[in-house]
Coordinates of C-alpha atoms and ligand atoms in Angstrom, one line a residue:
Chain I
X1 CA -15.4 -10.2 -41.4
X2 CA -14.4 -7.1 -39.5
X3 CA -11.3 -5.5 -40.9
X4 CA -8.2 -5.9 -38.8
X5 CA -6.7 -2.5 -38.0
X6 CA -3.4 -2.7 -36.2
X7 CA -1.4 -0.8 -35.2
X8 CA -3.1 2.6 -35.1
X9 CA 0.0 4.3 -36.5
X10 CA -1.8 7.4 -37.9
X11 CA -3.4 8.3 -34.6
X12 CA -0.1 7.8 -32.8
X13 CA 1.7 9.9 -35.3
X14 CA -0.7 12.8 -35.2
X15 CA -0.7 12.6 -31.4
X16 CA 3.1 12.7 -31.4
X17 CA 3.2 15.7 -33.7
X18 CA 0.7 17.4 -31.5
X19 CA 2.9 16.8 -28.5
X20 CA 5.9 18.0 -30.3
X21 CA 4.2 21.2 -31.4
X22 CA 3.1 21.7 -27.9
X23 CA 6.6 21.2 -26.7
X24 CA 7.9 23.7 -29.3
X25 CA 5.3 26.3 -28.1
X26 CA 6.4 25.8 -24.6
X27 CA 10.0 26.5 -25.4
X28 CA 9.6 30.2 -26.2
X29 CA 8.5 31.6 -22.9
X30 CA 10.9 29.3 -21.1
X31 CA 13.8 30.7 -23.1
X32 CA 12.9 34.2 -22.1
X33 CA 12.2 33.4 -18.5
X34 CA 15.0 31.1 -17.5
X35 CA 18.5 30.8 -19.0
X36 CA 19.2 27.4 -20.4
X37 CA 20.4 25.0 -17.8
X38 CA 22.6 22.1 -18.6
X39 CA 22.0 18.8 -17.0
X40 CA 23.8 15.6 -16.9
X41 CA 22.1 12.3 -17.6
X42 CA 22.7 10.0 -14.6
X43 CA 22.7 7.0 -17.0
X44 CA 25.0 7.9 -19.9
X45 CA 26.6 11.0 -18.3
X46 CA 25.9 13.0 -21.4
X47 CA 25.6 16.7 -20.6
X48 CA 23.0 18.6 -22.5
X49 CA 20.5 21.5 -22.3
X50 CA 17.5 20.7 -20.2
X51 CA 15.2 21.8 -23.0
X52 CA 16.5 19.0 -25.2
X53 CA 14.6 16.6 -22.9
X54 CA 11.4 17.7 -24.6
X55 CA 7.9 17.1 -23.3
X56 CA 8.5 13.4 -22.9
X57 CA 11.6 14.1 -20.8
X58 CA 13.7 11.4 -22.3
X59 CA 17.5 11.6 -22.6
X60 CA 18.3 12.4 -26.2
X61 CA 21.3 10.2 -26.1
X62 CA 20.5 7.0 -24.1
X63 CA 16.7 7.3 -23.9
X64 CA 16.7 7.3 -20.1
X65 CA 13.3 8.4 -18.7
X66 CA 13.5 11.5 -16.4
X67 CA 10.7 11.8 -13.9
X68 CA 7.6 13.7 -14.9
X69 CA 5.7 15.8 -12.5
X70 CA 1.9 15.5 -12.3
X71 CA 1.2 18.4 -14.6
X72 CA 3.6 17.1 -17.3
X73 CA 2.1 13.7 -17.0
X74 CA -1.5 14.9 -17.3
X75 CA -0.6 17.0 -20.4
X76 CA 1.0 13.9 -21.9
X77 CA -1.8 11.5 -21.3
X78 CA -5.1 13.4 -21.2
X79 CA -6.7 14.9 -24.3
X80 CA -6.0 18.5 -24.4
X81 CA -8.2 20.6 -22.2
X82 CA -10.2 17.6 -21.0
X83 CA -8.8 17.3 -17.5
X84 CA -11.1 18.5 -14.7
X85 CA -9.6 18.3 -11.3
X86 CA -11.4 16.9 -8.3
X87 CA -10.9 17.6 -4.6
X88 CA -8.2 20.2 -5.3
X89 CA -8.5 21.9 -1.9
X90 CA -7.5 19.1 0.5
X91 CA -4.7 20.1 2.8
X92 CA -2.6 18.0 5.2
X93 CA -2.9 18.3 8.9
X94 CA -0.6 17.0 11.6
X95 CA -2.2 13.9 13.2
X96 CA 0.9 13.0 15.3
X97 CA 1.8 16.7 16.0
X98 CA 5.1 15.8 14.4
X99 CA 7.7 18.6 14.8
X100 CA 7.9 20.9 11.8
X101 CA 5.5 18.9 9.6
X102 CA 3.3 21.9 8.8
X103 CA 6.3 23.9 7.9
X104 CA 7.6 21.1 5.6
X105 CA 4.2 20.9 3.9
X106 CA 4.0 24.7 3.4
X107 CA 7.5 24.7 1.9
X108 CA 6.7 21.8 -0.5
X109 CA 3.4 23.5 -1.5
X110 CA 5.3 26.7 -2.3
X111 CA 8.0 24.8 -4.2
X112 CA 5.7 22.6 -6.3
X113 CA 2.5 24.6 -6.5
X114 CA 0.7 21.5 -5.4
X115 CA -1.4 20.9 -2.3
X116 CA 0.0 17.4 -1.8
X117 CA 1.5 14.4 -3.6
X118 CA -1.5 13.4 -5.9
X119 CA -3.6 15.1 -8.4
X120 CA -7.0 13.5 -9.2
X121 CA -9.6 14.3 -11.8
X122 CA -11.7 13.3 -14.8
X123 CA -10.5 13.4 -18.4
X124 CA -10.7 11.8 -21.7
X125 CA -7.9 9.8 -23.3
X126 CA -8.4 9.5 -27.1
X127 CA -12.1 10.4 -26.4
X128 CA -12.5 7.7 -23.7
X129 CA -13.7 9.0 -20.4
X130 CA -11.8 8.0 -17.3
X131 CA -11.0 9.1 -13.7
X132 CA -7.3 9.8 -13.5
X133 CA -5.0 10.0 -10.5
X134 CA -1.4 11.1 -10.9
X135 CA 1.1 11.0 -8.1
X136 CA 3.9 13.5 -8.0
X137 CA 7.3 12.5 -6.8
X138 CA 8.3 16.1 -6.5
X139 CA 6.1 16.4 -3.4
X140 CA 7.9 14.6 -0.5
X141 CA 8.7 11.7 -2.8
X142 CA 5.0 11.1 -3.3
X143 CA 4.7 9.6 0.1
X144 CA 1.1 8.6 1.1
X145 CA -0.4 10.6 3.9
X146 CA -4.0 11.4 4.7
X147 CA -4.5 13.7 1.7
X148 CA -3.1 11.3 -0.8
X149 CA -5.2 8.5 0.7
X150 CA -8.4 10.6 0.9
X151 CA -8.1 11.9 -2.7
X152 CA -7.5 8.5 -4.2
X153 CA -10.3 7.0 -2.1
X154 CA -12.6 9.7 -3.4
X155 CA -11.4 9.2 -6.9
X156 CA -12.4 5.5 -6.6
X157 CA -15.7 6.4 -5.1
X158 CA -16.4 8.9 -7.8
X159 CA -15.5 6.3 -10.5
X160 CA -17.8 3.7 -8.8
X161 CA -20.7 6.2 -8.6
X162 CA -20.3 7.4 -12.1
X163 CA -19.5 3.9 -13.5
X164 CA -16.2 5.0 -14.9
X165 CA -12.8 3.3 -15.3
X166 CA -10.0 4.6 -13.3
X167 CA -6.3 5.0 -14.1
X168 CA -3.7 5.7 -11.5
X169 CA -0.2 6.7 -12.3
X170 CA 1.6 5.4 -9.2
X171 CA 5.0 6.6 -7.9
X172 CA 5.9 6.8 -4.3
X173 CA 8.7 6.5 -1.8
X174 CA 6.1 4.8 0.5
X175 CA 4.4 5.9 3.7
X176 CA 4.3 9.5 4.9
X177 CA 6.4 8.9 8.0
X178 CA 5.3 12.1 9.6
X179 CA 1.8 10.8 9.7
X180 CA 2.8 7.5 11.3
X181 CA 0.0 5.0 11.8
X182 CA -2.5 7.3 10.1
X183 CA -0.4 6.9 6.9
X184 CA -0.5 3.1 7.3
X185 CA -4.3 3.1 7.5
X186 CA -4.5 4.9 4.1
X187 CA -3.3 1.6 2.5
X188 CA -6.4 -0.2 3.9
X189 CA -8.7 2.7 3.1
X190 CA -7.7 3.1 -0.6
X191 CA -7.7 -0.7 -1.1
X192 CA -11.2 -1.0 0.3
X193 CA -12.4 1.7 -2.1
X194 CA -10.6 -0.2 -4.9
X195 CA -12.5 -3.4 -3.9
X196 CA -15.9 -1.6 -4.2
X197 CA -15.0 -0.3 -7.6
X198 CA -13.9 -3.8 -8.7
X199 CA -17.0 -5.4 -7.3
X200 CA -19.0 -3.0 -9.5
X201 CA -17.4 -4.6 -12.5
X202 CA -15.4 -1.5 -13.4
X203 CA -11.9 -1.3 -14.9
X204 CA -8.9 -0.2 -12.9
X205 CA -5.6 0.3 -14.6
X206 CA -2.4 1.1 -12.7
X207 CA 0.6 2.6 -14.4
X208 CA 3.7 2.1 -12.3
X209 CA 6.3 4.8 -12.8
X210 CA 9.7 5.4 -11.2
X211 CA 9.8 4.8 -8.3
X212 CA 6.9 2.7 -6.9
X213 CA 7.8 1.3 -3.5
X214 CA 6.7 0.6 0.0
X215 CA 3.1 1.0 1.1
X216 CA 1.9 2.1 -2.3
X217 CA 3.2 -1.1 -3.9
X218 CA 1.7 -3.0 -1.0
X219 CA -1.7 -1.5 -1.7
X220 CA -3.5 0.1 -4.7
X221 CA -0.5 0.0 -7.1
X222 CA -0.6 -3.8 -7.2
X223 CA -4.4 -4.0 -7.4
X224 CA -5.1 -3.0 -11.0
X225 CA -7.0 -5.3 -13.3
X226 CA -4.3 -4.4 -15.6
X227 CA -0.9 -3.3 -14.4
X228 CA 1.2 -1.3 -16.8
X229 CA 4.7 0.0 -16.2
X230 CA 7.0 2.4 -17.8
X231 CA 10.3 0.9 -18.9
X232 CA 13.0 0.5 -16.3
X233 CA 10.9 2.0 -13.5
X234 CA 11.9 0.9 -10.0
X235 CA 9.1 -1.2 -8.5
X236 CA 9.3 -3.1 -5.2
X237 CA 8.1 -3.4 -1.7
X238 CA 11.2 -3.3 0.5
X239 CA 13.9 -0.7 -0.3
X240 CA 16.9 -1.9 -2.2
X241 CA 19.3 -1.1 0.7
X242 CA 17.1 -2.9 3.2
X243 CA 17.1 -6.0 1.1
X244 CA 20.9 -5.7 0.6
X245 CA 21.1 -5.4 4.4
X246 CA 19.1 -8.6 4.8
X247 CA 21.3 -10.7 2.4
X248 CA 24.5 -8.9 3.2
X249 CA 25.5 -8.5 -0.5
X250 CA 25.0 -6.3 -3.5
X251 CA 22.0 -6.8 -5.7
X252 CA 22.1 -6.8 -9.5
X253 CA 21.1 -3.6 -11.3
X254 CA 18.0 -5.2 -12.8
X255 CA 16.6 -6.1 -9.3
X256 CA 13.1 -4.5 -8.8
X257 CA 13.0 -3.0 -12.3
X258 CA 9.8 -3.0 -14.4
X259 CA 11.5 -5.7 -16.5
X260 CA 12.2 -7.8 -13.3
X261 CA 8.5 -7.4 -12.3
X262 CA 7.3 -8.4 -15.8
X263 CA 9.6 -11.5 -15.7
X264 CA 8.2 -12.5 -12.3
X265 CA 4.6 -12.0 -13.3
X266 CA 3.7 -8.9 -11.5
X267 CA 3.3 -6.5 -14.4
X268 CA 1.1 -7.1 -17.4
X269 CA 2.8 -4.9 -20.0
X270 CA 5.6 -2.4 -20.3
X271 CA 4.6 0.6 -22.3
X272 CA 6.9 3.5 -23.5
X273 CA 6.0 7.1 -22.8
X274 CA 5.3 7.8 -26.4
X275 CA 2.9 4.9 -26.7
X276 CA 1.2 5.4 -23.3
X277 CA -1.9 7.5 -24.4
X278 CA -2.7 5.3 -27.4
X279 CA -2.2 2.1 -25.4
X280 CA -4.4 3.4 -22.6
X281 CA -7.1 4.5 -25.1
X282 CA -7.0 1.1 -26.7
X283 CA -7.4 -0.7 -23.4
X284 CA -10.2 1.6 -22.4
X285 CA -12.0 1.0 -25.7
X286 CA -11.8 -2.7 -25.5
X287 CA -13.5 -2.5 -22.1
X288 CA -16.2 -0.1 -23.3
X289 CA -16.9 -2.5 -26.1
X290 CA -16.9 0.3 -28.6
X291 CA -14.2 -0.6 -31.1
X292 CA -14.3 2.7 -32.9
X293 CA -14.5 4.8 -29.8
X294 CA -17.2 6.8 -27.9
X295 CA -20.1 8.4 -29.8
Chain Y
X1 CA 6.3 8.3 33.7
X2 CA 7.4 5.4 31.6
X3 CA 8.2 6.2 27.9
X4 CA 6.7 4.5 24.9
X5 CA 10.0 2.7 24.3
X6 CA 9.4 0.6 27.4
X7 CA 6.4 -0.8 25.6
X8 CA 8.6 -1.5 22.6
X9 CA 11.0 -3.5 24.8
X10 CA 8.2 -5.5 26.4
X11 CA 6.6 -6.1 23.0
X12 CA 9.8 -7.6 21.7
X13 CA 10.7 -9.8 24.6
X14 CA 11.6 -13.3 23.5
X15 CA 9.7 -14.6 26.5
X16 CA 6.5 -12.9 25.4
X17 CA 3.7 -15.3 24.6
X18 CA 3.3 -16.1 20.9
X19 CA 0.3 -16.6 18.7
X20 CA 0.3 -20.4 19.2
X21 CA 0.4 -19.8 23.0
X22 CA -2.9 -17.9 22.7
X23 CA -4.4 -20.2 20.1
X24 CA -3.8 -23.3 22.2
X25 CA -5.0 -21.6 25.4
X26 CA -8.2 -19.9 24.1
X27 CA -9.5 -22.5 21.5
X28 CA -10.3 -26.2 21.6
X29 CA -9.2 -28.7 19.0
X30 CA -7.0 -26.4 16.9
X31 CA -6.1 -28.2 13.7
X32 CA -3.3 -26.5 11.8
X33 CA -3.4 -26.4 8.0
X34 CA -0.5 -25.7 5.8
X35 CA 0.5 -24.1 2.5
X36 CA -0.7 -21.4 0.1
X37 CA -1.3 -23.9 -2.8
X38 CA 0.9 -21.8 -5.0
X39 CA 4.5 -22.0 -3.7
X40 CA 5.0 -23.4 -0.3
X41 CA 4.3 -23.3 3.4
X42 CA 5.5 -20.3 5.3
X43 CA 6.1 -21.2 8.9
X44 CA 6.0 -17.6 10.0
X45 CA 2.2 -17.8 9.6
X46 CA 0.1 -20.5 11.3
X47 CA -3.6 -21.1 10.7
X48 CA -6.3 -23.6 10.9
X49 CA -9.7 -24.4 12.4
X50 CA -10.8 -24.6 16.0
X51 CA -13.6 -24.2 18.5
X52 CA -14.2 -21.0 20.4
X53 CA -16.4 -22.5 23.1
X54 CA -19.2 -23.9 20.9
X55 CA -18.5 -21.9 17.8
X56 CA -16.4 -23.2 14.9
X57 CA -13.9 -20.5 13.9
X58 CA -10.8 -20.0 11.7
X59 CA -7.7 -18.9 13.5
X60 CA -4.6 -17.4 12.1
X61 CA -1.4 -16.1 13.6
X62 CA 2.0 -14.6 12.8
X63 CA 4.3 -16.8 14.8
X64 CA 7.6 -15.9 16.4
X65 CA 9.9 -18.4 18.0
X66 CA 11.2 -18.4 21.5
X67 CA 14.5 -20.1 20.8
X68 CA 17.0 -19.4 18.1
X69 CA 16.2 -22.7 16.5
X70 CA 12.5 -22.0 16.5
X71 CA 13.1 -18.5 15.3
X72 CA 15.1 -19.7 12.3
X73 CA 12.2 -22.0 11.4
X74 CA 9.7 -19.2 11.9
X75 CA 11.9 -16.6 10.1
X76 CA 11.6 -14.5 13.3
X77 CA 8.0 -14.0 12.6
X78 CA 8.6 -12.1 9.3
X79 CA 6.2 -13.6 6.7
X80 CA 7.1 -14.1 3.0
X81 CA 4.4 -13.6 0.4
X82 CA 3.3 -17.3 0.7
X83 CA 2.5 -16.6 4.4
X84 CA 0.1 -13.9 3.5
X85 CA -1.3 -16.0 0.6
X86 CA -1.8 -18.9 3.0
X87 CA -3.6 -16.6 5.4
X88 CA -5.9 -15.4 2.6
X89 CA -6.6 -18.9 1.4
X90 CA -7.7 -19.9 4.9
X91 CA -9.8 -16.7 5.3
X92 CA -11.6 -17.4 2.0
X93 CA -12.2 -20.9 3.2
X94 CA -13.7 -19.4 6.4
X95 CA -15.9 -17.3 4.3
X96 CA -17.1 -20.3 2.3
X97 CA -18.1 -22.2 5.4
X98 CA -19.4 -19.2 7.4
X99 CA -16.8 -19.3 10.1
X100 CA -15.7 -16.1 11.9
X101 CA -12.0 -15.3 11.7
X102 CA -9.6 -14.4 14.5
X103 CA -6.1 -13.3 13.8
X104 CA -3.2 -13.0 16.2
X105 CA -0.6 -10.6 15.0
X106 CA 3.0 -10.4 16.1
X107 CA 5.6 -9.4 13.5
X108 CA 8.4 -6.8 13.2
X109 CA 7.3 -6.6 9.5
X110 CA 7.0 -8.5 6.2
X111 CA 10.3 -10.1 5.3
X112 CA 12.5 -7.9 3.1
X113 CA 14.3 -10.7 1.2
X114 CA 15.2 -11.3 -2.4
X115 CA 12.8 -14.2 -2.7
X116 CA 10.0 -12.2 -1.1
X117 CA 10.5 -9.5 -3.7
X118 CA 10.6 -12.0 -6.6
X119 CA 7.4 -13.6 -5.4
X120 CA 5.6 -10.3 -5.0
X121 CA 5.6 -9.3 -1.3
X122 CA 3.8 -6.0 -2.2
X123 CA 1.2 -7.8 -4.3
X124 CA 0.5 -10.4 -1.5
X125 CA -0.1 -7.7 1.1
X126 CA -2.2 -5.6 -1.3
X127 CA -4.3 -8.5 -2.2
X128 CA -5.1 -9.2 1.5
X129 CA -6.1 -5.6 2.1
X130 CA -8.5 -5.7 -0.8
X131 CA -10.0 -9.2 -0.1
X132 CA -10.3 -8.7 3.6
X133 CA -12.3 -5.6 3.2
X134 CA -15.0 -7.7 1.5
X135 CA -15.0 -11.0 3.4
X136 CA -18.5 -12.0 4.2
X137 CA -17.8 -13.2 7.7
X138 CA -17.0 -11.4 11.0
X139 CA -13.3 -10.9 11.9
X140 CA -11.2 -9.7 14.8
X141 CA -7.5 -9.2 14.9
X142 CA -5.4 -8.9 18.1
X143 CA -1.9 -7.4 18.1
X144 CA -0.2 -9.4 20.8
X145 CA 3.4 -8.1 20.4
X146 CA 4.7 -6.2 17.5
X147 CA 2.4 -4.8 14.8
X148 CA 5.0 -4.0 12.1
X149 CA 3.6 -1.9 9.3
X150 CA 2.1 -3.4 6.2
X151 CA 3.2 -6.8 7.3
X152 CA 0.8 -6.6 10.2
X153 CA -1.9 -4.6 8.4
X154 CA -2.1 -7.5 5.8
X155 CA -3.9 -9.5 8.5
X156 CA -5.6 -6.7 10.3
X157 CA -8.3 -5.4 8.0
X158 CA -10.9 -6.8 10.3
X159 CA -14.2 -5.6 11.9
X160 CA -12.4 -5.2 15.2
X161 CA -8.7 -4.6 16.0
X162 CA -7.6 -5.0 19.5
X163 CA -4.2 -4.7 21.2
X164 CA -2.6 -6.2 24.3
X165 CA -1.6 -3.4 26.7
X166 CA 2.1 -3.6 26.0
X167 CA 2.0 -4.4 22.3
X168 CA 2.9 -1.8 19.6
X169 CA 1.5 -1.0 16.1
X170 CA 3.4 1.3 13.8
X171 CA 4.4 2.3 10.3
X172 CA 8.0 1.4 11.0
X173 CA 10.3 0.4 13.9
X174 CA 11.3 3.4 16.0
X175 CA 14.9 2.8 15.0
X176 CA 13.9 2.9 11.3
X177 CA 11.7 6.0 11.9
X178 CA 14.5 7.8 13.6
X179 CA 17.0 6.9 10.9
X180 CA 14.7 8.0 8.1
X181 CA 13.5 11.3 9.6
X182 CA 16.5 12.3 11.7
X183 CA 19.3 10.3 10.1
X184 CA 20.0 8.9 13.5
X185 CA 18.8 5.5 14.6
X186 CA 20.0 6.1 18.1
X187 CA 17.1 8.5 18.6
X188 CA 14.7 5.5 18.6
X189 CA 13.5 6.3 22.2
X190 CA 12.5 9.8 21.1
X191 CA 10.9 8.4 17.9
X192 CA 8.8 5.9 19.9
X193 CA 7.3 8.8 21.9
X194 CA 6.4 10.8 18.8
X195 CA 5.0 7.9 16.8
X196 CA 1.9 7.1 18.9
X197 CA 2.6 3.4 18.7
X198 CA 1.4 2.3 22.1
X199 CA -2.0 0.5 22.7
X200 CA -3.4 3.4 24.6
X201 CA -2.3 6.0 22.1
X202 CA -3.8 4.0 19.3
X203 CA -7.1 3.6 21.3
X204 CA -7.3 7.3 21.5
X205 CA -6.7 7.6 17.7
X206 CA -9.4 5.1 17.0
X207 CA -7.0 2.7 15.3
X208 CA -8.0 0.0 17.8
X209 CA -11.3 -0.6 19.7
X210 CA -10.0 -2.3 22.8
X211 CA -6.9 -2.7 24.9
X212 CA -6.5 -6.0 26.8
X213 CA -4.8 -5.7 30.2
X214 CA -1.5 -7.4 31.0
X215 CA 0.2 -8.2 34.2
X216 CA 2.8 -5.8 35.6
X217 CA 5.9 -5.9 33.5
X218 CA 4.2 -7.8 30.6
X219 CA 1.9 -10.7 30.0
X220 CA 4.7 -13.2 30.3
X221 CA 4.5 -12.7 34.0
X222 CA 0.9 -13.9 34.2
X223 CA -0.1 -15.5 30.9
X224 CA -3.3 -17.0 32.2
X225 CA -4.6 -13.7 33.3
X226 CA -4.3 -12.0 29.9
X227 CA -5.3 -15.1 27.9
X228 CA -8.4 -15.7 30.0
X229 CA -9.4 -12.1 29.8
X230 CA -8.9 -12.1 26.0
X231 CA -10.9 -15.2 25.7
X232 CA -13.9 -13.9 27.6
X233 CA -13.9 -10.7 25.5
X234 CA -13.5 -12.7 22.2
X235 CA -16.5 -14.9 23.0
X236 CA -18.7 -11.9 23.6
X237 CA -17.5 -9.9 20.6
X238 CA -17.7 -12.8 18.2
X239 CA -21.3 -13.4 19.4
X240 CA -22.1 -9.8 18.8
X241 CA -20.6 -9.7 15.3
X242 CA -22.2 -13.0 14.3
X243 CA -25.6 -11.6 15.2
X244 CA -25.2 -8.6 12.8
X245 CA -26.6 -8.8 9.2
X246 CA -23.7 -9.3 6.9
X247 CA -24.5 -6.2 4.8
X248 CA -24.3 -4.0 7.9
X249 CA -21.1 -5.7 9.0
X250 CA -19.5 -4.9 5.6
X251 CA -20.8 -1.3 5.6
X252 CA -19.3 -0.8 9.1
X253 CA -16.0 -2.4 8.1
X254 CA -15.8 0.0 5.2
X255 CA -16.7 3.0 7.3
X256 CA -14.1 1.9 9.9
X257 CA -11.2 2.2 7.6
X258 CA -12.7 5.0 5.5
X259 CA -12.6 7.3 8.5
X260 CA -8.9 7.3 8.9
X261 CA -7.1 10.5 7.9
X262 CA -6.7 14.1 9.0
X263 CA -7.0 16.9 6.6
X264 CA -8.7 20.2 6.0
X265 CA -10.7 21.3 3.0
Ligands
LIG1 ZN1 21.3 9.5 -21.0

């Protein structure tokens, strides 16, 4: 009889202490460079120093999740130094000649250091190789235009070609309005690439993070073989205010939360930020069939 | 020169012919089927089997009403998830029996209601996008009025996408677009001009392959003209698509949607 080993507490602990150490290391240059900034938690209204959020970016008092940017997310999930970016040079154009769109993009690029609202690449998670796509809400609310659609499509195609699983951390305000119909077509494009990956018998995991809405919800975010969510993330198709406008009344707080989606059968599992890398590694392993990992 | 908003107004006219008008005119022996086998029957989506001349086909439509009473029944042509799931069920049935699929699209968008969210509007649309990309039968969709965002796309991942001359296809209503981008819904007219939502603009962008002529002022003024023209083109195109090897058809369908996007590298 094989020995039952559950849960993998030691690995989790060592991973967490690694993360904490990394967070400690990060503190020093930050302290020198920028003066400490106090922020107020929108949930518990506790005021505290930004650095207290730590690498996981969780409110020390009420455990509210603050949004992670793509860099922070990759550092949290991928094995250290394992992430190799793909298609890093794609740049938005202006298919509708929408006034000031190029300027807006340039401004966002300068502000975030990103080219657009998704970072894609290959990495290992607990030694398991996977293609990783991470959307970044700091870049125009991670709306999906041509660049986001193209990079995700290529990520799927790369995963299909190389017989790799793919994990996408979704978050998005929806369509990139400035790209109009071209933005809408990205939904079909990415979904078709996901279909090919699926037909090849490969694993696709989506991780829904706050907020996942609109055209991203209505395409690849809801197409994972396994749909994971962070606790309390907002997940829905129509915007809350739009729905309130339809029914002419206020909606309860829990409407369109991760817990709501779990209750209604649209999310497989809610996983906390601390547990995320371990849980993803375990899911990847069970699909690779190598119980003790690669090699 | 007339602005794009004139098309928007014509596309939304209550007198504009609906999906069932075209279905009954173009096909013989239409038999409607109901239900998604999961939750219910969404009357905003109609579908069934019929003859296109001598060929058995599956026909689907997003159905608006012409009277208030009919519109309440049809939910003003805004499908709930069960509507998209019924459409998918009938399209999978078409695939099983080797029937080509013809979809008539006319919706301001997928319904943004509480029940729709509870039953997974996003998942229903997403599932259609994925499944339609791989259906092993030819398919054509025609936008006959409003092509409202994901709610329209969920039935338009087809080998050919056509539009009637005065129909529109967009990411959002011009009112919504103006209020999101300019915080001013009254600038809808200006938004319509920027959005490239008319049939001719979308033909130039390659989003649609064909634009079907309408009578002056809109197809309600001469329904027979547009419906007959559409029928003759459908007969030819379905013949062409049915003659293609299925692998080539799927490859071309993938390439059709794969090509959308403008970026530099
Ligand atoms: Zn708090």
